Amino acid sequence: MSGVLERLHQDHANLSQLLDVLDAELAVFSRGDSPDYEIIESAIEYCLNYPDLKHHPIEDKIAERLRDHGAPLDPAVFNLAEEHQSLSELTRRLAAATKSLLLESEIPRDAYVELFRKFLKFYREHIHKEDNYFFPTAAKTLSAKDWDEISRMVELSGDPVFDDDQSERFKALRQSIIRWSASDNALGA
């Protein structure tokens, strides 16, 4: 497997953990309690900066290369550019709704919960499609030369939450993910 594809798989595993933490925060909010808004804001900021600006452009380059090879891509599954745009818009809407909520603006609780659930569901479905259809197609279709060219065209930059050289801005989010992962693993054991 190519280093690019390995990185994308790892990004998805990391993002799935982040979505689990957000799901837990949404459950707190849905009960009428106060979630950790710092974690929610950090996770949203991360989604706007890492997946949107670093991860998705790599996938878009892979999709271009697959199209160049004439790979049969089912539009219902491989409409990545549009899905990436929709994810970005949905993330920005959630960011704005969260900011409004924190500023105590009038935003109906049910509307916020619905938007948050939509964000989580869409992201999980998107990851599932890529992991189960897009990545295997890319792995089967693209040559070592293709992967080398893709890796030269894209920036495999560090993940500000999950890599060793994490950003100070995301330390609380990273700690929350570690705690969630540890408690989730303890429950599953």
Coordinates of C-alpha atoms in Angstrom, one line a residue:
M1 CA 0.0 0.0 0.0
S2 CA 1.2 3.5 -0.8
G3 CA 2.4 5.8 2.0
V4 CA -0.3 8.3 0.8
L5 CA -3.0 5.8 1.2
E6 CA -1.7 4.7 4.5
R7 CA -1.8 8.3 5.7
L8 CA -5.4 8.7 4.5
H9 CA -6.4 5.5 6.3
Q10 CA -4.8 6.8 9.5
D11 CA -6.5 10.1 9.1
H12 CA -9.9 8.3 8.9
A13 CA -9.2 6.3 12.0
N14 CA -8.2 9.4 13.8
L15 CA -11.2 11.3 12.6
S16 CA -13.5 8.5 13.7
Q17 CA -12.1 8.8 17.2
L18 CA -12.7 12.6 17.1
L19 CA -16.3 12.0 15.9
D20 CA -16.9 9.6 18.8
V21 CA -15.8 12.4 21.2
L22 CA -18.1 14.8 19.5
D23 CA -20.9 12.3 19.7
A24 CA -20.4 12.0 23.5
E25 CA -20.4 15.8 23.8
L26 CA -23.7 15.9 21.8
A27 CA -25.2 13.3 24.1
V28 CA -24.3 15.6 27.1
F29 CA -25.9 18.6 25.3
S30 CA -29.0 16.5 24.3
R31 CA -29.6 15.6 28.0
G32 CA -29.8 19.3 28.8
D33 CA -26.4 19.4 30.4
S34 CA -23.4 21.6 29.5
P35 CA -20.9 19.9 27.1
D36 CA -17.3 20.8 26.9
Y37 CA -17.6 23.6 24.4
E38 CA -13.8 24.0 24.2
I39 CA -13.6 20.5 22.9
I40 CA -16.5 21.0 20.4
E41 CA -14.9 24.3 19.1
S42 CA -11.5 22.7 18.8
A43 CA -12.8 19.7 16.9
I44 CA -14.7 21.9 14.5
E45 CA -11.7 24.1 14.0
Y46 CA -9.6 21.0 13.4
C47 CA -12.1 19.8 10.8
L48 CA -12.0 23.1 9.0
N49 CA -8.2 23.2 8.9
Y50 CA -6.9 19.6 8.6
P51 CA -9.4 17.5 6.7
D52 CA -10.7 20.4 4.6
L53 CA -7.4 21.9 3.7
K54 CA -4.9 19.0 3.8
H55 CA -6.7 15.6 3.7
H56 CA -9.5 16.2 1.1
P57 CA -7.2 17.8 -1.5
I58 CA -5.1 14.6 -1.5
E59 CA -8.2 12.5 -2.1
D60 CA -9.3 14.8 -4.9
K61 CA -5.9 14.3 -6.6
I62 CA -6.3 10.5 -6.3
A63 CA -9.8 10.8 -7.9
E64 CA -8.4 12.9 -10.7
R65 CA -5.7 10.2 -11.3
L66 CA -8.4 7.5 -11.3
R67 CA -10.4 9.4 -13.9
D68 CA -7.3 9.8 -16.0
H69 CA -7.0 6.0 -15.9
G70 CA -10.6 5.6 -16.9
A71 CA -11.4 3.8 -13.7
P72 CA -15.2 3.1 -13.4
L73 CA -16.3 5.4 -10.6
D74 CA -19.9 5.1 -9.5
P75 CA -21.0 8.8 -9.1
A76 CA -23.2 7.9 -6.1
V77 CA -20.0 6.7 -4.4
F78 CA -17.2 8.7 -5.9
N79 CA -18.6 12.2 -6.1
L80 CA -15.8 13.3 -3.8
A81 CA -15.4 16.9 -4.7
E82 CA -19.1 17.6 -4.1
E83 CA -19.0 15.6 -0.8
H84 CA -15.9 17.5 0.3
Q85 CA -17.6 20.8 -0.4
S86 CA -20.8 19.7 1.4
L87 CA -18.7 18.6 4.4
S88 CA -16.9 21.9 4.5
E89 CA -20.2 23.8 4.3
L90 CA -21.8 21.7 7.0
T91 CA -18.8 22.1 9.2
R92 CA -18.9 25.9 8.8
R93 CA -22.6 25.9 9.6
L94 CA -22.0 23.9 12.8
A95 CA -19.1 26.3 13.7
A96 CA -21.5 29.3 13.3
A97 CA -24.3 27.6 15.2
T98 CA -21.9 26.7 18.1
K99 CA -20.6 30.3 18.2
S100 CA -24.2 31.6 18.3
L101 CA -25.0 29.2 21.1
L102 CA -22.0 30.3 23.1
L103 CA -22.9 34.0 22.5
E104 CA -26.4 33.0 23.9
S105 CA -28.0 34.0 20.6
E106 CA -31.4 32.6 19.9
I107 CA -30.8 29.2 18.4
P108 CA -33.3 26.4 19.1
R109 CA -31.8 23.5 21.0
D110 CA -33.5 21.0 18.7
A111 CA -32.1 22.7 15.6
Y112 CA -28.6 22.6 17.0
V113 CA -28.9 19.0 17.9
E114 CA -30.3 18.2 14.4
L115 CA -27.4 20.0 12.7
F116 CA -24.8 18.3 14.9
R117 CA -26.3 14.9 14.2
K118 CA -26.4 15.6 10.5
F119 CA -22.7 16.6 10.6
L120 CA -21.7 13.4 12.5
K121 CA -23.8 11.1 10.2
F122 CA -22.6 12.7 7.0
Y123 CA -18.9 12.5 8.1
R124 CA -19.2 8.9 9.1
E125 CA -21.0 7.9 5.9
H126 CA -18.3 9.8 3.9
I127 CA -15.5 7.9 5.6
H128 CA -17.3 4.6 5.1
K129 CA -17.6 5.2 1.4
E130 CA -14.0 6.1 1.0
D131 CA -12.6 3.3 3.1
N132 CA -14.8 0.6 1.5
Y133 CA -15.0 1.7 -2.1
F134 CA -12.7 4.6 -3.0
F135 CA -9.5 3.5 -1.4
P136 CA -9.7 -0.1 -2.6
T137 CA -10.4 1.1 -6.1
A138 CA -7.4 3.4 -5.9
A139 CA -5.2 0.7 -4.5
K140 CA -6.1 -1.7 -7.3
T141 CA -5.9 0.8 -10.1
L142 CA -3.0 3.1 -9.5
S143 CA 0.6 2.1 -10.1
A144 CA 3.6 2.8 -7.9
K145 CA 4.5 5.6 -10.4
D146 CA 1.0 7.1 -9.9
W147 CA 1.5 7.1 -6.1
D148 CA 4.9 8.6 -6.4
E149 CA 3.6 11.4 -8.6
I150 CA 0.6 12.0 -6.2
S151 CA 2.9 12.2 -3.2
R152 CA 5.1 14.8 -5.0
M153 CA 2.0 16.8 -5.9
V154 CA 0.5 16.9 -2.4
E155 CA 1.6 17.9 1.0
L156 CA 1.5 15.1 3.6
S157 CA 1.7 17.6 6.4
G158 CA 1.5 16.8 10.1
D159 CA -1.8 16.3 11.8
P160 CA -2.1 19.0 14.5
V161 CA -4.0 16.7 16.8
F162 CA -2.8 13.2 16.3
D163 CA 0.9 13.5 15.3
D164 CA 3.7 13.6 17.9
D165 CA 4.3 17.3 17.2
Q166 CA 0.8 18.3 18.1
S167 CA -0.3 21.9 18.0
E168 CA -0.6 23.5 21.5
R169 CA -4.1 24.7 20.4
F170 CA -5.4 21.2 20.2
K171 CA -3.9 19.7 23.4
A172 CA -7.2 19.6 25.3
L173 CA -8.9 18.0 22.3
R174 CA -6.1 15.3 22.0
Q175 CA -6.4 14.6 25.8
S176 CA -10.2 14.2 25.5
I177 CA -9.7 11.8 22.6
I178 CA -7.2 9.8 24.6
R179 CA -9.5 9.6 27.6
W180 CA -12.5 8.7 25.4
S181 CA -10.5 6.0 23.6
A182 CA -9.2 4.5 26.9
S183 CA -12.7 4.5 28.5
D184 CA -14.2 3.0 25.3
N185 CA -11.6 0.3 25.2
A186 CA -12.2 -0.4 28.9
L187 CA -15.9 -0.8 28.2
G188 CA -15.3 -3.1 25.3
A189 CA -12.9 -5.3 27.2

